[in-house]
Amino acid sequence: MSKRTDSNLYTILFAIAMVLVVGTLLAFTASSLKGKIDENKRFEKQQNILYAMGVNNNDEKSIEFISTDIVEEEFNKYIKKQYVIEGTKATENPEAYLIDIKKEAALAKDPSYTRKLPLFIGEKDGEEFYIIPMRGKGLWDAVWGFIALDKDLVVKGVFFDHKGETPGLGANINQRFFMDDFTGEHIVDGTTFKGITISKSNADPKNDDKTDYEVDAIAGATITGDGVSAMIKKDLRMYMPYLQTLKN
Amino acid sequence: MAFKDSKLITDPLADNNPITIQVLGICSALAITAELEASIVMSIAVLFVLGVGNVVISLMRNIIPSKIRIIVQLIVVASLVIIVDQVLKAFAYELSKTLSVFVGLIITNCIIMGRFEAFALANGPWRSFLDGIGNSLGYAVILIIVGFFRELLGSGTLLGFPVLGDPIEKTGVYAFGYENNGFMLLAPMALITVGIIIWVQRTKNPALIED
């Protein structure tokens, strides 16, 4: 005997009802949590920018951001100016950190569009930092980060993160042992832009040589490493004309 | 809890383990066990999704049309995962970032579909809940064992803390010429580790060996 639930009409009605119920439930969850999620993302960005310029609660080994309760306050304290660079001119914009560089990169594919490049100027212990956001591709998905430079264009700190790199391998780009290697590295040779290469053949695992434009790669994470190198070169290069004028 | 019900929790831990005996959820066990922390986080996420999902499917078992039951199961699991992800993003943002890489893997985890199909469609909500918890714990046991050995031998750390010394400064066991075994971090070694667990388990309990 066939059951009532086997008829075609019942199956179709069930499918429609299920889609409506699940759709409503998910839409309700997403819209009611959106505000909170956006706020978390904003705080995270502020924490990352501050982390790159060395404002964090790190001890010897750990990675501790400024707590979310005070991050907004600290951000306003340390980040003195925010600029949006369009072509050759830079305009001050106190909300430059909200610019979505992923969207900007997509819009810039249209040659008539002038890409907006956010630049943050931080100040800590009397020293000035230029902090630049970056975004690129890892092995599985996006990688992104911030790099803090001093006025001689020497790296003072970085922060990297990723969406879905392999745990234990590429996912380690957001670990101290990797990020700390960048501190002190040079990115320009005189006036020539060199960037930083994540090198597998680097004979300098302790990273004592700061002018080789190389840091040691993570074993087993070649493609993530190459993605991070490419990201640094591609995004920093766009800022070079402006940073060179600041340097001089 | 009746004896029969308690077996729903204890059986999957050993003699009816979802990974080593039912051969379910192998893919995620290989993919994420390079670190112990990732193994633990994944186990907790599966515990929640399978526990709740089994109850939902069990409650709906008499009204689900058999022709589209797999699609219904997929929708339930995908919706649960999306809701968990959104709630974590709103209220436990740090944890949600650690979890992000596993979310997709939970949807495709064979254990979840396997238990919906094999148990929840035929049993009541309470027993289905126990079955979900039991199988998730059985999954967790294997994940944590594999994650422990892969992280220890592959990176020389446990939960991120160096336990074997410093490989660059050559302290601890590295002073005796030990090197981290990078192969442990790659998927093939996870498969071999699971294989060794299966071998040990069947050697200790010959009743599990199939003819």
Short mmCIF file of C-alpha atoms in Angstrom, two decimals:
data_model
loop_
_atom_site.label_atom_id
_atom_site.label_comp_id
_atom_site.label_asym_id
_atom_site.label_seq_id
_atom_site.Cartn_x
_atom_site.Cartn_y
_atom_site.Cartn_z
CA MET A 1 0.00 0.00 0.00
CA SER A 2 1.45 3.33 -0.97
CA LYS A 3 1.57 5.95 1.71
CA ARG A 4 -0.05 9.37 1.53
CA THR A 5 3.40 10.97 1.54
CA ASP A 6 4.37 9.24 -1.71
CA SER A 7 2.01 11.16 -3.99
CA ASN A 8 3.44 13.71 -6.41
CA LEU A 9 1.12 16.48 -5.23
CA TYR A 10 2.15 15.97 -1.61
CA THR A 11 5.84 15.98 -2.55
CA ILE A 12 5.52 19.25 -4.46
CA LEU A 13 3.50 20.95 -1.70
CA PHE A 14 5.97 19.72 0.91
CA ALA A 15 8.92 21.08 -1.09
CA ILE A 16 7.24 24.49 -1.48
CA ALA A 17 6.35 24.69 2.19
CA MET A 18 9.86 23.66 3.21
CA VAL A 19 11.49 26.30 1.00
CA LEU A 20 9.18 28.99 2.40
CA VAL A 21 9.81 28.04 6.01
CA VAL A 22 13.59 27.66 5.65
CA GLY A 23 13.87 30.81 3.51
CA THR A 24 11.95 32.90 6.04
CA LEU A 25 13.93 31.51 8.94
CA LEU A 26 17.30 32.20 7.31
CA ALA A 27 16.27 35.66 6.07
CA PHE A 28 15.05 36.56 9.56
CA THR A 29 18.26 35.32 11.20
CA ALA A 30 20.48 37.13 8.70
CA SER A 31 18.64 40.45 8.86
CA SER A 32 18.30 40.51 12.64
CA LEU A 33 22.02 39.79 13.16
CA LYS A 34 23.36 42.02 10.36
CA GLY A 35 23.96 45.10 12.53
CA LYS A 36 25.93 43.16 15.10
CA ILE A 37 27.97 41.31 12.47
CA ASP A 38 28.86 44.56 10.65
CA GLU A 39 29.97 46.09 13.93
CA ASN A 40 32.19 43.08 14.65
CA LYS A 41 33.77 43.40 11.20
CA ARG A 42 34.45 47.10 11.76
CA PHE A 43 36.11 46.41 15.12
CA GLU A 44 38.18 43.65 13.58
CA LYS A 45 39.47 46.00 10.90
CA GLN A 46 40.42 48.58 13.52
CA GLN A 47 42.15 45.88 15.62
CA ASN A 48 44.10 44.67 12.58
CA ILE A 49 45.24 48.16 11.59
CA LEU A 50 46.41 48.84 15.15
CA TYR A 51 48.08 45.43 15.33
CA ALA A 52 50.15 46.16 12.22
CA MET A 53 51.51 49.37 13.76
CA GLY A 54 52.37 47.55 16.98
CA VAL A 55 49.44 48.63 19.15
CA ASN A 56 48.35 45.33 20.68
CA ASN A 57 48.41 43.34 23.91
CA ASN A 58 50.95 40.75 22.73
CA ASP A 59 53.26 38.99 25.13
CA GLU A 60 56.27 36.95 23.99
CA LYS A 61 54.43 34.41 21.84
CA SER A 62 50.77 35.32 21.67
CA ILE A 63 48.68 37.42 19.34
CA GLU A 64 46.40 39.64 21.40
CA PHE A 65 44.46 42.45 19.82
CA ILE A 66 43.27 45.55 21.60
CA SER A 67 40.01 44.51 23.27
CA THR A 68 36.85 45.28 21.30
CA ASP A 69 35.41 47.42 24.13
CA ILE A 70 38.12 50.04 23.72
CA VAL A 71 39.26 49.51 20.15
CA GLU A 72 37.28 52.43 18.73
CA GLU A 73 38.78 54.80 21.30
CA GLU A 74 42.33 53.51 20.74
CA PHE A 75 41.89 53.68 16.99
CA ASN A 76 40.99 57.36 17.20
CA LYS A 77 43.92 57.93 19.52
CA TYR A 78 46.63 56.29 17.40
CA ILE A 79 45.38 56.83 13.86
CA LYS A 80 45.95 60.53 13.33
CA LYS A 81 44.85 60.84 9.73
CA GLN A 82 43.14 58.77 7.11
CA TYR A 83 43.58 59.54 3.43
CA VAL A 84 41.91 58.39 0.27
CA ILE A 85 44.36 58.46 -2.62
CA GLU A 86 42.80 58.87 -6.04
CA GLY A 87 45.38 59.05 -8.81
CA THR A 88 47.89 61.60 -7.58
CA LYS A 89 45.80 63.50 -5.10
CA ALA A 90 45.11 62.48 -1.54
CA THR A 91 42.10 63.72 0.37
CA GLU A 92 41.57 63.35 4.07
CA ASN A 93 38.60 61.18 4.98
CA PRO A 94 37.94 60.08 8.58
CA GLU A 95 36.10 56.98 7.34
CA ALA A 96 38.69 55.78 4.84
CA TYR A 97 39.06 52.54 6.78
CA LEU A 98 35.54 51.58 5.76
CA ILE A 99 36.49 51.51 2.07
CA ASP A 100 36.07 47.97 0.77
CA ILE A 101 39.27 47.32 -1.16
CA LYS A 102 37.82 44.18 -2.70
CA LYS A 103 35.06 46.22 -4.33
CA GLU A 104 37.57 48.89 -5.37
CA ALA A 105 39.73 46.26 -7.09
CA ALA A 106 36.67 44.99 -8.97
CA LEU A 107 35.59 48.50 -10.01
CA ALA A 108 39.13 49.33 -11.14
CA LYS A 109 38.78 46.79 -13.96
CA ASP A 110 36.84 49.53 -15.74
CA PRO A 111 39.64 51.76 -17.13
CA SER A 112 37.57 54.94 -16.71
CA TYR A 113 37.29 54.38 -12.94
CA THR A 114 39.82 55.99 -10.61
CA ARG A 115 40.51 53.57 -7.84
CA LYS A 116 40.26 54.80 -4.25
CA LEU A 117 43.24 53.73 -2.15
CA PRO A 118 42.89 54.11 1.62
CA LEU A 119 46.01 55.06 3.58
CA PHE A 120 46.17 55.38 7.37
CA ILE A 121 48.70 57.52 9.16
CA GLY A 122 49.35 56.40 12.70
CA GLU A 123 51.52 57.87 15.38
CA LYS A 124 53.03 56.01 18.30
CA ASP A 125 55.79 57.19 20.65
CA GLY A 126 56.44 60.18 18.39
CA GLU A 127 57.03 58.01 15.33
CA GLU A 128 54.86 58.15 12.24
CA PHE A 129 53.57 55.04 10.45
CA TYR A 130 51.97 54.61 7.05
CA ILE A 131 49.57 51.70 7.14
CA ILE A 132 48.40 50.14 3.90
CA PRO A 133 45.65 47.54 3.43
CA MET A 134 46.27 44.65 1.04
CA ARG A 135 44.19 41.87 -0.45
CA GLY A 136 45.13 38.92 -2.65
CA LYS A 137 44.58 35.26 -3.40
CA GLY A 138 45.88 32.32 -1.37
CA LEU A 139 45.51 28.65 -2.23
CA TRP A 140 41.81 28.21 -1.46
CA ASP A 141 40.40 31.69 -1.03
CA ALA A 142 41.21 35.30 -0.23
CA VAL A 143 44.16 36.42 1.88
CA TRP A 144 44.45 39.97 3.18
CA GLY A 145 46.43 42.08 5.56
CA PHE A 146 47.89 45.41 6.60
CA ILE A 147 51.49 46.56 6.43
CA ALA A 148 52.90 49.40 8.51
CA LEU A 149 55.88 51.34 7.08
CA ASP A 150 57.97 54.06 8.63
CA LYS A 151 59.03 57.19 6.76
CA ASP A 152 62.07 55.39 5.27
CA LEU A 153 59.66 52.76 3.89
CA VAL A 154 60.99 50.07 6.23
CA VAL A 155 58.39 47.58 7.50
CA LYS A 156 57.46 48.20 11.14
CA GLY A 157 54.84 45.48 11.40
CA VAL A 158 52.33 43.46 9.45
CA PHE A 159 49.09 41.65 9.99
CA PHE A 160 47.90 38.84 7.70
CA ASP A 161 44.73 36.84 7.69
CA HIS A 162 42.96 34.43 5.39
CA LYS A 163 39.53 33.04 4.64
CA GLY A 164 40.18 29.35 4.20
CA GLU A 165 43.85 28.33 3.97
CA THR A 166 44.81 24.83 5.11
CA PRO A 167 45.02 24.53 8.93
CA GLY A 168 48.59 23.80 10.01
CA LEU A 169 50.01 24.96 6.67
CA GLY A 170 48.89 28.10 4.81
CA ALA A 171 46.66 29.10 7.73
CA ASN A 172 49.87 29.86 9.65
CA ILE A 173 50.31 33.18 7.83
CA ASN A 174 48.47 34.77 10.77
CA GLN A 175 50.96 33.38 13.32
CA ARG A 176 53.64 35.35 15.12
CA PHE A 177 56.60 33.32 13.82
CA PHE A 178 55.66 34.27 10.28
CA MET A 179 54.43 37.84 10.72
CA ASP A 180 57.32 38.89 12.99
CA ASP A 181 59.81 38.03 10.23
CA PHE A 182 58.61 40.99 8.22
CA THR A 183 59.54 43.58 10.82
CA GLY A 184 62.58 45.56 9.70
CA GLU A 185 62.49 44.32 6.10
CA HIS A 186 63.13 46.91 3.41
CA ILE A 187 60.83 47.18 0.43
CA VAL A 188 62.70 49.69 -1.74
CA ASP A 189 66.26 49.72 -3.00
CA GLY A 190 66.96 53.43 -3.27
CA THR A 191 64.03 54.43 -5.41
CA THR A 192 63.38 51.02 -7.00
CA PHE A 193 60.40 49.16 -5.56
CA LYS A 194 61.31 45.58 -4.57
CA GLY A 195 58.49 44.41 -2.31
CA ILE A 196 59.01 41.32 -0.14
CA THR A 197 59.24 37.77 -1.48
CA ILE A 198 58.28 34.78 0.64
CA SER A 199 61.12 32.53 -0.33
CA LYS A 200 61.53 28.76 -0.02
CA SER A 201 65.22 28.94 -0.92
CA ASN A 202 65.97 31.60 1.65
CA ALA A 203 69.24 30.67 3.38
CA ASP A 204 68.36 32.99 6.24
CA PRO A 205 65.78 31.21 8.46
CA LYS A 206 66.34 33.55 11.40
CA ASN A 207 65.83 36.48 9.05
CA ASP A 208 68.95 38.38 10.08
CA ASP A 209 69.41 39.95 6.67
CA LYS A 210 66.84 42.71 6.43
CA THR A 211 67.81 44.02 3.00
CA ASP A 212 67.40 40.84 0.96
CA TYR A 213 63.70 41.63 0.32
CA GLU A 214 62.94 38.05 1.39
CA VAL A 215 61.40 36.27 4.35
CA ASP A 216 61.43 32.55 5.05
CA ALA A 217 58.48 30.56 3.67
CA ILE A 218 56.22 28.21 5.63
CA ALA A 219 57.02 24.60 4.69
CA GLY A 220 54.19 22.95 2.80
CA ALA A 221 52.40 26.21 2.05
CA THR A 222 54.02 27.25 -1.23
CA ILE A 223 50.93 28.59 -2.97
CA THR A 224 49.69 30.55 0.05
CA GLY A 225 53.19 32.04 0.42
CA ASP A 226 53.36 32.96 -3.27
CA GLY A 227 49.89 34.53 -2.92
CA VAL A 228 51.04 36.67 -0.01
CA SER A 229 54.20 37.78 -1.91
CA ALA A 230 52.11 38.70 -4.96
CA MET A 231 49.62 40.58 -2.78
CA ILE A 232 52.34 42.66 -1.11
CA LYS A 233 53.95 43.57 -4.42
CA LYS A 234 50.72 44.32 -6.26
CA ASP A 235 49.10 46.48 -3.59
CA LEU A 236 52.17 48.30 -2.26
CA ARG A 237 53.26 49.23 -5.77
CA MET A 238 50.08 51.28 -6.22
CA TYR A 239 50.99 53.43 -3.21
CA MET A 240 54.63 53.91 -4.16
CA PRO A 241 54.31 57.16 -6.14
CA TYR A 242 52.56 58.78 -3.19
CA LEU A 243 54.85 57.27 -0.51
CA GLN A 244 57.97 58.34 -2.44
CA THR A 245 56.78 61.95 -2.38
CA LEU A 246 56.19 61.68 1.39
CA LYS A 247 59.68 60.20 1.82
CA ASN A 248 61.26 63.10 0.00
CA MET B 1 18.56 6.21 30.84
CA ALA B 2 17.70 2.63 29.88
CA PHE B 3 20.56 0.25 29.03
CA LYS B 4 19.49 0.17 25.39
CA ASP B 5 19.56 3.95 25.20
CA SER B 6 22.95 4.26 26.87
CA LYS B 7 24.38 1.96 24.21
CA LEU B 8 23.47 4.65 21.66
CA ILE B 9 26.14 6.81 23.27
CA THR B 10 28.76 4.17 24.09
CA ASP B 11 28.66 2.01 20.94
CA PRO B 12 29.90 4.68 18.50
CA LEU B 13 32.85 5.39 20.78
CA ALA B 14 34.44 2.04 20.01
CA ASP B 15 32.74 -0.96 18.42
CA ASN B 16 30.50 1.01 16.07
CA ASN B 17 32.74 4.04 15.55
CA PRO B 18 31.53 6.21 12.64
CA ILE B 19 35.02 6.65 11.19
CA THR B 20 36.77 3.35 11.80
CA ILE B 21 33.81 0.96 11.50
CA GLN B 22 31.08 2.75 9.54
CA VAL B 23 33.73 4.46 7.35
CA LEU B 24 31.84 7.78 7.37
CA GLY B 25 33.30 11.27 7.65
CA ILE B 26 36.75 10.18 6.49
CA CYS B 27 37.19 13.20 4.18
CA SER B 28 36.88 15.80 6.92
CA ALA B 29 39.01 13.68 9.24
CA LEU B 30 41.81 13.86 6.67
CA ALA B 31 41.35 17.52 5.82
CA ILE B 32 41.40 19.26 9.16
CA THR B 33 43.44 17.15 11.56
CA ALA B 34 46.80 18.84 10.93
CA GLU B 35 46.18 20.75 14.17
CA LEU B 36 44.70 19.53 17.43
CA GLU B 37 42.75 22.75 17.96
CA ALA B 38 41.06 22.46 14.57
CA SER B 39 40.11 18.86 15.39
CA ILE B 40 38.49 19.94 18.66
CA VAL B 41 36.60 22.86 17.10
CA MET B 42 35.33 20.67 14.26
CA SER B 43 34.21 18.01 16.77
CA ILE B 44 32.17 20.56 18.74
CA ALA B 45 30.56 21.93 15.58
CA VAL B 46 29.60 18.43 14.40
CA LEU B 47 28.29 17.61 17.88
CA PHE B 48 25.87 20.52 17.67
CA VAL B 49 24.77 20.06 14.07
CA LEU B 50 24.30 16.29 14.34
CA GLY B 51 22.57 16.46 17.73
CA VAL B 52 20.04 19.09 16.65
CA GLY B 53 19.75 17.82 13.05
CA ASN B 54 18.92 14.28 14.16
CA VAL B 55 16.12 15.63 16.39
CA VAL B 56 14.70 17.81 13.59
CA ILE B 57 14.74 14.95 11.06
CA SER B 58 13.26 12.58 13.62
CA LEU B 59 10.39 14.99 14.34
CA MET B 60 9.71 15.30 10.62
CA ARG B 61 10.18 11.62 9.82
CA ASN B 62 6.49 10.85 9.26
CA ILE B 63 5.81 13.77 6.93
CA ILE B 64 8.94 13.74 4.74
CA PRO B 65 8.12 12.47 1.23
CA SER B 66 10.46 9.57 0.54
CA LYS B 67 11.26 10.78 -2.99
CA ILE B 68 12.92 13.98 -1.79
CA ARG B 69 14.16 12.87 1.60
CA ILE B 70 17.86 13.36 0.78
CA ILE B 71 17.19 16.92 -0.37
CA VAL B 72 15.20 17.60 2.81
CA GLN B 73 18.08 16.25 4.90
CA LEU B 74 20.56 18.45 3.04
CA ILE B 75 18.37 21.53 3.56
CA VAL B 76 18.12 20.83 7.29
CA VAL B 77 21.85 20.41 7.70
CA ALA B 78 22.71 23.42 5.52
CA SER B 79 20.24 25.67 7.36
CA LEU B 80 21.58 24.60 10.75
CA VAL B 81 25.12 25.29 9.65
CA ILE B 82 24.20 28.73 8.28
CA ILE B 83 22.34 29.66 11.46
CA VAL B 84 25.24 28.50 13.64
CA ASP B 85 27.66 30.47 11.50
CA GLN B 86 25.59 33.67 11.66
CA VAL B 87 25.03 33.45 15.40
CA LEU B 88 28.76 32.86 15.98
CA LYS B 89 29.64 35.83 13.73
CA ALA B 90 27.35 38.03 15.81
CA PHE B 91 28.17 36.82 19.31
CA ALA B 92 31.48 34.91 19.16
CA TYR B 93 33.32 36.55 16.29
CA GLU B 94 36.77 35.12 17.08
CA LEU B 95 35.43 31.58 17.20
CA SER B 96 33.50 32.08 13.96
CA LYS B 97 36.77 32.93 12.19
CA THR B 98 38.39 29.73 13.43
CA LEU B 99 35.33 27.78 12.31
CA SER B 100 34.89 29.37 8.90
CA VAL B 101 37.03 26.87 7.05
CA PHE B 102 35.03 23.94 8.46
CA VAL B 103 31.53 25.20 7.82
CA GLY B 104 31.39 23.91 4.26
CA LEU B 105 32.90 20.63 5.40
CA ILE B 106 30.13 20.11 7.95
CA ILE B 107 27.48 20.28 5.22
CA THR B 108 29.27 17.61 3.22
CA ASN B 109 30.14 15.46 6.23
CA CYS B 110 28.89 11.96 5.48
CA ILE B 111 28.33 11.16 9.15
CA ILE B 112 25.52 13.67 9.34
CA MET B 113 23.66 12.45 6.25
CA GLY B 114 24.47 8.87 7.20
CA ARG B 115 22.94 9.15 10.67
CA PHE B 116 19.87 11.04 9.38
CA GLU B 117 19.28 8.31 6.84
CA ALA B 118 20.14 5.29 9.00
CA PHE B 119 18.74 6.35 12.35
CA ALA B 120 16.71 9.55 12.63
CA LEU B 121 14.27 8.58 9.86
CA ALA B 122 13.29 5.47 11.83
CA ASN B 123 13.49 6.51 15.51
CA GLY B 124 11.97 8.99 17.94
CA PRO B 125 13.54 12.37 18.82
CA TRP B 126 15.12 11.38 22.16
CA ARG B 127 16.82 8.27 20.82
CA SER B 128 17.86 10.20 17.71
CA PHE B 129 19.38 12.90 19.89
CA LEU B 130 21.39 10.30 21.82
CA ASP B 131 22.48 8.68 18.57
CA GLY B 132 23.63 12.07 17.25
CA ILE B 133 25.61 12.81 20.39
CA GLY B 134 27.12 9.28 20.48
CA ASN B 135 28.25 9.37 16.86
CA SER B 136 29.67 12.89 17.17
CA LEU B 137 31.67 11.79 20.21
CA GLY B 138 32.91 8.72 18.33
CA TYR B 139 33.96 11.02 15.49
CA ALA B 140 35.60 13.40 17.98
CA VAL B 141 37.68 10.62 19.58
CA ILE B 142 39.28 9.66 16.26
CA LEU B 143 39.74 13.29 15.16
CA ILE B 144 41.48 14.18 18.39
CA ILE B 145 43.78 11.14 18.30
CA VAL B 146 44.75 11.85 14.69
CA GLY B 147 45.11 15.59 15.36
CA PHE B 148 47.28 14.91 18.41
CA PHE B 149 49.81 12.76 16.53
CA ARG B 150 49.84 14.89 13.39
CA GLU B 151 50.46 18.14 15.25
CA LEU B 152 52.98 16.60 17.66
CA LEU B 153 55.08 14.82 15.03
CA GLY B 154 54.48 17.32 12.21
CA SER B 155 54.95 20.65 13.97
CA GLY B 156 56.37 19.66 17.38
CA THR B 157 53.54 21.55 19.09
CA LEU B 158 50.24 20.73 20.83
CA LEU B 159 47.41 23.28 20.67
CA GLY B 160 50.07 25.65 19.33
CA PHE B 161 52.43 25.30 22.33
CA PRO B 162 55.90 23.99 21.50
CA VAL B 163 56.36 20.74 23.44
CA LEU B 164 59.42 19.26 21.75
CA GLY B 165 61.66 22.35 21.95
CA ASP B 166 62.59 24.98 19.39
CA PRO B 167 63.45 23.65 15.90
CA ILE B 168 65.42 26.77 14.92
CA GLU B 169 67.37 27.25 18.15
CA LYS B 170 67.83 23.43 18.35
CA THR B 171 66.68 22.96 21.91
CA GLY B 172 64.79 20.03 23.49
CA VAL B 173 64.65 16.88 21.32
CA TYR B 174 65.86 18.91 18.32
CA ALA B 175 69.25 19.07 20.04
CA PHE B 176 69.56 15.30 19.39
CA GLY B 177 69.03 15.77 15.66
CA TYR B 178 65.26 15.30 15.61
CA GLU B 179 63.45 17.03 12.75
CA ASN B 180 59.72 17.72 12.41
CA ASN B 181 58.12 15.29 10.00
CA GLY B 182 56.47 17.60 7.46
CA PHE B 183 54.80 14.58 5.85
CA MET B 184 52.56 14.28 8.93
CA LEU B 185 50.92 17.58 7.97
CA LEU B 186 49.84 16.32 4.56
CA ALA B 187 46.60 14.41 3.94
CA PRO B 188 48.18 11.02 3.04
CA MET B 189 49.66 10.71 6.53
CA ALA B 190 46.21 11.37 8.04
CA LEU B 191 44.89 8.42 6.04
CA ILE B 192 47.77 6.25 7.25
CA THR B 193 47.15 7.35 10.87
CA VAL B 194 43.44 6.45 10.56
CA GLY B 195 44.53 3.14 9.03
CA ILE B 196 46.79 2.42 12.00
CA ILE B 197 43.92 3.17 14.42
CA ILE B 198 41.67 0.77 12.48
CA TRP B 199 44.41 -1.88 12.58
CA VAL B 200 44.95 -1.52 16.34
CA GLN B 201 41.21 -1.55 17.01
CA ARG B 202 40.63 -4.74 15.00
CA THR B 203 43.65 -6.48 16.46
CA LYS B 204 42.31 -5.86 19.95
CA ASN B 205 38.79 -6.95 19.04
CA PRO B 206 38.84 -9.71 16.38
CA ALA B 207 35.01 -9.73 16.32
CA LEU B 208 35.22 -6.53 14.25
CA ILE B 209 37.16 -8.22 11.44
CA GLU B 210 34.95 -8.97 8.47
CA ASP B 211 35.41 -12.20 6.53
#
